[in-house]
PDB file of C-alpha atoms in Angstrom:
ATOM      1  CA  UNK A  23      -3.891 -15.740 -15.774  1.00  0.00           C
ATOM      2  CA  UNK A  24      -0.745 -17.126 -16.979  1.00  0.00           C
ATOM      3  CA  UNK A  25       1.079 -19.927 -15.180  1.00  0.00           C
ATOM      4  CA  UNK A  26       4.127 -18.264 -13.114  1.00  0.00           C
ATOM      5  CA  UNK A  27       7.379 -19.787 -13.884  1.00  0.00           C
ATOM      6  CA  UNK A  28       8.959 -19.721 -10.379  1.00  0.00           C
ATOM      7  CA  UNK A  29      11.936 -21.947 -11.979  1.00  0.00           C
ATOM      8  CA  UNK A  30      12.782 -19.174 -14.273  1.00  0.00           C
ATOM      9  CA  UNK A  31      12.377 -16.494 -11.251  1.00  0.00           C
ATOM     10  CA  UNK A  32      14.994 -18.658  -9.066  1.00  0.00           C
ATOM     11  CA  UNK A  33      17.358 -19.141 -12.121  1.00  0.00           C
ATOM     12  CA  UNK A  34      17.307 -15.355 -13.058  1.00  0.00           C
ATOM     13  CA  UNK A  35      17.614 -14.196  -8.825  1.00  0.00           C
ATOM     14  CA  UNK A  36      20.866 -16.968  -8.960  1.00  0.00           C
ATOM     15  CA  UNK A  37      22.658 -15.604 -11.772  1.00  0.00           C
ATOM     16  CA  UNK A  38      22.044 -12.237 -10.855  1.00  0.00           C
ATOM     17  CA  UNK A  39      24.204 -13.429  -8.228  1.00  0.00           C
ATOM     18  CA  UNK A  40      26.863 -14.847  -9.779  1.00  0.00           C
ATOM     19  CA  UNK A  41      25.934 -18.174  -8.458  1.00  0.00           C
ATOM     20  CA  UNK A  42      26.456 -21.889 -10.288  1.00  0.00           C
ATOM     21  CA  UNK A  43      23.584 -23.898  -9.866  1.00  0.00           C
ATOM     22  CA  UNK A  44      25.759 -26.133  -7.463  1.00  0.00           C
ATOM     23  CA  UNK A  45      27.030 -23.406  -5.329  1.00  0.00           C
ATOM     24  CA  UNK A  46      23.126 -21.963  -4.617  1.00  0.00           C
ATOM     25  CA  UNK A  47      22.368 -26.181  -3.900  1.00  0.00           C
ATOM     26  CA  UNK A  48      24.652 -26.270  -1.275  1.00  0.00           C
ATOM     27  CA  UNK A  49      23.779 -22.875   0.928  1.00  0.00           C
ATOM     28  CA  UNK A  50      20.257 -24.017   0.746  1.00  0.00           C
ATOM     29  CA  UNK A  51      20.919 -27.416   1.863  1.00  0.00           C
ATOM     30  CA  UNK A  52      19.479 -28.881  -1.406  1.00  0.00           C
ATOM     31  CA  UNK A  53      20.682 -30.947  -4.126  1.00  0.00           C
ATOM     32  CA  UNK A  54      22.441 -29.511  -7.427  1.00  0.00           C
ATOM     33  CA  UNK A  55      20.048 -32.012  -9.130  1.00  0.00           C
ATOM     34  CA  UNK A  56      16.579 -31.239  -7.529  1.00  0.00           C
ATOM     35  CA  UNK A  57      17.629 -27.116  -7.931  1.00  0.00           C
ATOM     36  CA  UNK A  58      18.371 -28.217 -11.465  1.00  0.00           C
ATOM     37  CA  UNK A  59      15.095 -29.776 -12.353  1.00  0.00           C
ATOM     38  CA  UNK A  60      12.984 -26.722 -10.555  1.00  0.00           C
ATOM     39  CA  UNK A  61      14.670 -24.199 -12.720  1.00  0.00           C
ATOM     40  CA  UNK A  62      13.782 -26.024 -15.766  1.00  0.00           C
ATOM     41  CA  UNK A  63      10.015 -26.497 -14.810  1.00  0.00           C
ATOM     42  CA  UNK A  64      10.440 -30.236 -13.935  1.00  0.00           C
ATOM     43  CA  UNK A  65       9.411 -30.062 -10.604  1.00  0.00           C
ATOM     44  CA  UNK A  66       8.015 -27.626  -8.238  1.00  0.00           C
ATOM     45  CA  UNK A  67       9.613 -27.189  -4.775  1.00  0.00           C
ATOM     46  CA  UNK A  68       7.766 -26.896  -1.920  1.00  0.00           C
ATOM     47  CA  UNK A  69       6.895 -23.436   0.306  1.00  0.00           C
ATOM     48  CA  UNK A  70       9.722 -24.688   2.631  1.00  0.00           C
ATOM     49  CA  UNK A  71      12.397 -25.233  -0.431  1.00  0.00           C
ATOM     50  CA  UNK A  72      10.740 -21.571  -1.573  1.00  0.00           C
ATOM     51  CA  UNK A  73      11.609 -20.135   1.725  1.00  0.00           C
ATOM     52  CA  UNK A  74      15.219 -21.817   2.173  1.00  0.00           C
ATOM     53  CA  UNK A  75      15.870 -20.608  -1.749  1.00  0.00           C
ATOM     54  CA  UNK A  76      14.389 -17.371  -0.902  1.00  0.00           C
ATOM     55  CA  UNK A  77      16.671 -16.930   2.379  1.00  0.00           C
ATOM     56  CA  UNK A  78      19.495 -17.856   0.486  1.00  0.00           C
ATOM     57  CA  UNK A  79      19.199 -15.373  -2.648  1.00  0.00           C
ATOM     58  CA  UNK A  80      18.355 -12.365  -0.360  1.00  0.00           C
ATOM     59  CA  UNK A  81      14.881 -11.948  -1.641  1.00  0.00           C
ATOM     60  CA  UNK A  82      11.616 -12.352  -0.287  1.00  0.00           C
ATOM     61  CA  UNK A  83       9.493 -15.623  -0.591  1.00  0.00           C
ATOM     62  CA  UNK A  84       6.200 -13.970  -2.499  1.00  0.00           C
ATOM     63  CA  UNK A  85       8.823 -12.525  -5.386  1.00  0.00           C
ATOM     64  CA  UNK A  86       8.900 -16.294  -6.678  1.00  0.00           C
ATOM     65  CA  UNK A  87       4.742 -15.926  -6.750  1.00  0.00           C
ATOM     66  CA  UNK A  88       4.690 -12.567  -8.540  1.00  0.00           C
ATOM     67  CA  UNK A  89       3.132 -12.882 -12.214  1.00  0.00           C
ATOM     68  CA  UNK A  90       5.266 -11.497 -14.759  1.00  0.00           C
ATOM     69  CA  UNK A  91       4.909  -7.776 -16.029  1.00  0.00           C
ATOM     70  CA  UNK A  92       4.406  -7.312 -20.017  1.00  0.00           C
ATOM     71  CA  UNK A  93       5.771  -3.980 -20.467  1.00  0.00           C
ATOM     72  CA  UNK A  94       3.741  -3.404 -23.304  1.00  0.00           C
ATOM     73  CA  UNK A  95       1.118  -3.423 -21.330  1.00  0.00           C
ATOM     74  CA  UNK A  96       2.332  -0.625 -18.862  1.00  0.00           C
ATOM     75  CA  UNK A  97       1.750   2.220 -21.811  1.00  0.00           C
ATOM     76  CA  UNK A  98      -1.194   3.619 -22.568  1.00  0.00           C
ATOM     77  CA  UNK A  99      -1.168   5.859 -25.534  1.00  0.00           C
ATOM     78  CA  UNK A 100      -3.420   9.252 -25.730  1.00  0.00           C
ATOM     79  CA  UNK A 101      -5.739   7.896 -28.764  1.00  0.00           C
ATOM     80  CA  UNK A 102      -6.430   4.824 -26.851  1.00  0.00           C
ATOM     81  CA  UNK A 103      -7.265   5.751 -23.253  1.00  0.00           C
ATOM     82  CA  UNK A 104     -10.767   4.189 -22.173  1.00  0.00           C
ATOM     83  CA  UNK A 105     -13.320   7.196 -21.575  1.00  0.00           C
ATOM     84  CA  UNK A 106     -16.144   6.813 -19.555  1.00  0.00           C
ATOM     85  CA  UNK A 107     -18.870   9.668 -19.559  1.00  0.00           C
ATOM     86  CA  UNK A 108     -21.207  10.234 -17.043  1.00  0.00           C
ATOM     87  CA  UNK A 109     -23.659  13.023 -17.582  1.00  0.00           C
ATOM     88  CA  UNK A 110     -21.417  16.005 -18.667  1.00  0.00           C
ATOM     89  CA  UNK A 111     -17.888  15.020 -16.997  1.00  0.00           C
ATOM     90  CA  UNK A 112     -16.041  12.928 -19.188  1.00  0.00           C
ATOM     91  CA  UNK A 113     -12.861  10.484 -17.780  1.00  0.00           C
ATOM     92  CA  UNK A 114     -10.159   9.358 -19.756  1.00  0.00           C
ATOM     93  CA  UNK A 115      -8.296   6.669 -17.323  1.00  0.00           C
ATOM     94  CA  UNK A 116      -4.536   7.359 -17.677  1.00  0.00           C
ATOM     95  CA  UNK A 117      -2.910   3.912 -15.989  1.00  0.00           C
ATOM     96  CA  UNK A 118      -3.153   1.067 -17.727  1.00  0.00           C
ATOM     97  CA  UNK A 119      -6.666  -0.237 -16.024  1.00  0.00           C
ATOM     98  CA  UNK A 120      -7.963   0.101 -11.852  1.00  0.00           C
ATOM     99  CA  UNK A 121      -6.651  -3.408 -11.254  1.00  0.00           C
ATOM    100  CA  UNK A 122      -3.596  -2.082  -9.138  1.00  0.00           C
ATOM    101  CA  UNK A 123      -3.434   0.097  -5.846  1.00  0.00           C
ATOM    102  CA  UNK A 124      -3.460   3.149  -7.903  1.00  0.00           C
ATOM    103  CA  UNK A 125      -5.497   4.410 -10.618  1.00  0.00           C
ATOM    104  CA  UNK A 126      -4.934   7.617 -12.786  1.00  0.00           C
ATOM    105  CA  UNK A 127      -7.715   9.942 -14.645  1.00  0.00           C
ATOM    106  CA  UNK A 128      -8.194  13.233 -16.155  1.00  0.00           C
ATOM    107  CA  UNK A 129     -11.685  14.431 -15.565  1.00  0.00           C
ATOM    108  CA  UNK A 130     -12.924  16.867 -18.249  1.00  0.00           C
ATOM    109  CA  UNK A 131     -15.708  19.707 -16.867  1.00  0.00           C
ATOM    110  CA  UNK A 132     -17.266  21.287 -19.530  1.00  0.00           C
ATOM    111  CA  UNK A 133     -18.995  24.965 -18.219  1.00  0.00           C
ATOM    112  CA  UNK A 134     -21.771  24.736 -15.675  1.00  0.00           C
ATOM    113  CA  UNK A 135     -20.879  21.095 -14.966  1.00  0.00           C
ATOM    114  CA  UNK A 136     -20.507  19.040 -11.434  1.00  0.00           C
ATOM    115  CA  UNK A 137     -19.194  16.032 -10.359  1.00  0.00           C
ATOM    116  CA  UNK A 138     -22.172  15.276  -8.108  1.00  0.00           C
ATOM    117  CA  UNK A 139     -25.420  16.922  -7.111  1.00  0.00           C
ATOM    118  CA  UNK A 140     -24.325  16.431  -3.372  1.00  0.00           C
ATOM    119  CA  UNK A 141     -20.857  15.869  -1.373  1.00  0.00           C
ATOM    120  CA  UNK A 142     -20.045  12.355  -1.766  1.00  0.00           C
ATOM    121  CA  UNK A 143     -16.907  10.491  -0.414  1.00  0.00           C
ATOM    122  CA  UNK A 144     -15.329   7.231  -1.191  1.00  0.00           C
ATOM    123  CA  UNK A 145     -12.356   5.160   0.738  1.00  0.00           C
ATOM    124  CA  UNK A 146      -9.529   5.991  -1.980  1.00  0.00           C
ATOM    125  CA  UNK A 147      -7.571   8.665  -1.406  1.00  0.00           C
ATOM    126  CA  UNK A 148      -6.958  11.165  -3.619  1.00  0.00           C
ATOM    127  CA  UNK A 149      -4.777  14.012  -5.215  1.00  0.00           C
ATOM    128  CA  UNK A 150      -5.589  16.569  -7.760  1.00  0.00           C
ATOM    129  CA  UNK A 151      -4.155  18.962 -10.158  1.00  0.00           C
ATOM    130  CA  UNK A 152      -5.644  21.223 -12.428  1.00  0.00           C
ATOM    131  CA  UNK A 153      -4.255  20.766 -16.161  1.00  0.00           C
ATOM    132  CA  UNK A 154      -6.409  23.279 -17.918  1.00  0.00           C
ATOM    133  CA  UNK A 155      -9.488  26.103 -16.852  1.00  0.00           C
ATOM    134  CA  UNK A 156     -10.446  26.736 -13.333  1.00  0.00           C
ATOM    135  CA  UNK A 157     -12.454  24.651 -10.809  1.00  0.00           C
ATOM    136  CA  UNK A 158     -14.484  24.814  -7.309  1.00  0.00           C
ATOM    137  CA  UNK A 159     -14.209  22.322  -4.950  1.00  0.00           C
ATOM    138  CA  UNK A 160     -16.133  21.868  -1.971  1.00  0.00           C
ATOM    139  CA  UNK A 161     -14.439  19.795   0.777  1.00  0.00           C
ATOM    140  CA  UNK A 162     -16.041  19.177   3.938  1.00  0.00           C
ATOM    141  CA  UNK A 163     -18.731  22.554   3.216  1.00  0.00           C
ATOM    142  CA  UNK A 164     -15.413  24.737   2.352  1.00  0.00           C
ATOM    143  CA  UNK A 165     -15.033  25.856  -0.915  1.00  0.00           C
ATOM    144  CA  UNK A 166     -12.092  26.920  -2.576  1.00  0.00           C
ATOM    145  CA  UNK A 167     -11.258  27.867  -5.986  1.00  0.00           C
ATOM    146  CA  UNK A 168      -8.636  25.578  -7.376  1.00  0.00           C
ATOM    147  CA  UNK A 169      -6.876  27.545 -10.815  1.00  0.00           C
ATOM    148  CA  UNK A 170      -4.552  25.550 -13.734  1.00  0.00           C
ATOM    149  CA  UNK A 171      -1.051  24.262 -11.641  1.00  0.00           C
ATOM    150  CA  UNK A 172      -2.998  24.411  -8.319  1.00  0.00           C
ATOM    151  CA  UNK A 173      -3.549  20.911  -6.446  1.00  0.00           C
ATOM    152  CA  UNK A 174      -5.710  19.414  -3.831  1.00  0.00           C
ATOM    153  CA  UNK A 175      -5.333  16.066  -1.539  1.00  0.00           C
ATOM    154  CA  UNK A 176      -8.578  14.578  -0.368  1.00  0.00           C
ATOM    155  CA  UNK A 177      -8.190  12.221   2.293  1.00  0.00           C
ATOM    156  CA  UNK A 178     -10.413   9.220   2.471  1.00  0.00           C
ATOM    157  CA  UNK A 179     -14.042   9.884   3.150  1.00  0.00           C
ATOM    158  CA  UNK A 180     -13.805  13.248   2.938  1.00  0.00           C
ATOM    159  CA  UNK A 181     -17.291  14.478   1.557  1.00  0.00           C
ATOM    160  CA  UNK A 182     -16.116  16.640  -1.797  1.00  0.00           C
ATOM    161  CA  UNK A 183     -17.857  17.552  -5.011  1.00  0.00           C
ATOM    162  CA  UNK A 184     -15.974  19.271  -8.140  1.00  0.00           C
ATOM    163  CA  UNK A 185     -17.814  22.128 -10.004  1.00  0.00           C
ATOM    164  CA  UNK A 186     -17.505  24.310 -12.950  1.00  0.00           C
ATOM    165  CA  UNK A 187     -19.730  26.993 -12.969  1.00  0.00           C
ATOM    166  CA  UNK A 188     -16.983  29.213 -14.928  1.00  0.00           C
ATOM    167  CA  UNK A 189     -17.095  29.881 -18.592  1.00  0.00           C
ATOM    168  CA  UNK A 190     -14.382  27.666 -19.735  1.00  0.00           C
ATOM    169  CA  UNK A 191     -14.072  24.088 -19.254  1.00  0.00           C
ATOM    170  CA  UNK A 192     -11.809  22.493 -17.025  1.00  0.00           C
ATOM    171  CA  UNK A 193      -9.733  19.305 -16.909  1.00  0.00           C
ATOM    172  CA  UNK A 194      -8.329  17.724 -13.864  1.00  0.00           C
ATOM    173  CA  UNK A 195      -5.333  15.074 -13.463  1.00  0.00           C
ATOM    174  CA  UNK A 196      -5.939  13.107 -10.317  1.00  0.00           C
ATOM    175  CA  UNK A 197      -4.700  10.085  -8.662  1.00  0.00           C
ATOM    176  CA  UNK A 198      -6.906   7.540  -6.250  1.00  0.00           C
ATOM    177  CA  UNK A 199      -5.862   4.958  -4.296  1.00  0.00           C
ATOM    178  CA  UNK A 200      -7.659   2.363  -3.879  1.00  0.00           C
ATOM    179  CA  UNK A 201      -9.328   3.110  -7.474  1.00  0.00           C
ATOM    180  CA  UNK A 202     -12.932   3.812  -7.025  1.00  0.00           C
ATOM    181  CA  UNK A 203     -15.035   4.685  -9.949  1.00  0.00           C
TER     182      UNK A 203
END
């Protein structure tokens, strides 16, 4: 974990703004000199300067906290998606990683393949949609046949299981939040 620059954050917010370092000093009730020296990293104000600073520019307290976002790191290209396999459905995770709220995944059912010998259910919540082939799904006991540009939503802890017992595979964009893998 990189150290977050909460200087930098202040001094972007402020001239966003259109504000001179004096003018922000002043509405916050702080001086141009001690504003000065926090947006250039030589001193770090304290969670009641934060939330004066934060008051002022319009713009809650925690943004100053946030770590920065490398872009970069925000793509994931096709050839280099991480694939996990697990009997005979493949994943290929679409978002970046499961560090966030969300995560994204293709599953990949070859013919005469499940998810799961049983209904299982997890806390994330979940939507579905059928890129390629057809599916089953059993949610709850009910089964329904889910075809390519159909969708499903599985609420959390629903007991579901995916199957393929057609002749062609099938692959399935879905989205879970919290991730749970």
């Amino acid at each position: 974990m990189e150290d977050i620059n909460i200087g930098k954050k202040v001094e972007t917010y402020r001239k966003s703004q259109g504000l001179s370092i004096r003018e922000l000093a002043n509405r916050a009730g702080i001086t141009p000199s001690m504003l000065s020296q926090i947006e250039r990293g030589l001193a770090n104000p304290s969670i009641q300067t934060l939330k004066v600073l934060a008051k002022t520019l319009q713009v809650p307290t925690f943004s100053f906290l946030l770590e920065e976002v490398r872009t970069e790191e925000l793509v994931v290209r096709s050839q280099h998606r991480k694939k996990m396999i697990m009997d005979d459905v493949s994943y290929e995770l679409v978002s970046p990683d499961i560090s966030g709220k969300l995560a994204t995944a293709i599953m990949h059912f070859p013919p005469d393949s499940s998810s799961s010998e049983k209904l299982l259910d997890h806390q994330g919540e979940e939507v579905a949609y059928v890129i390629e082939g057809k599916i089953r799904i059993s949610l709850e006991g009910e089964e329904y046949i889910l075809e390519s540009g159909d969708s499903v939503k599985i609420p959390s802890y629903m007991k579901h299981r995916w199957i393929n017992d057609f002749n062609e595979k099938a692959a399935i964009l879905f989205s879970v939040t919290p991730p749970s893998f």
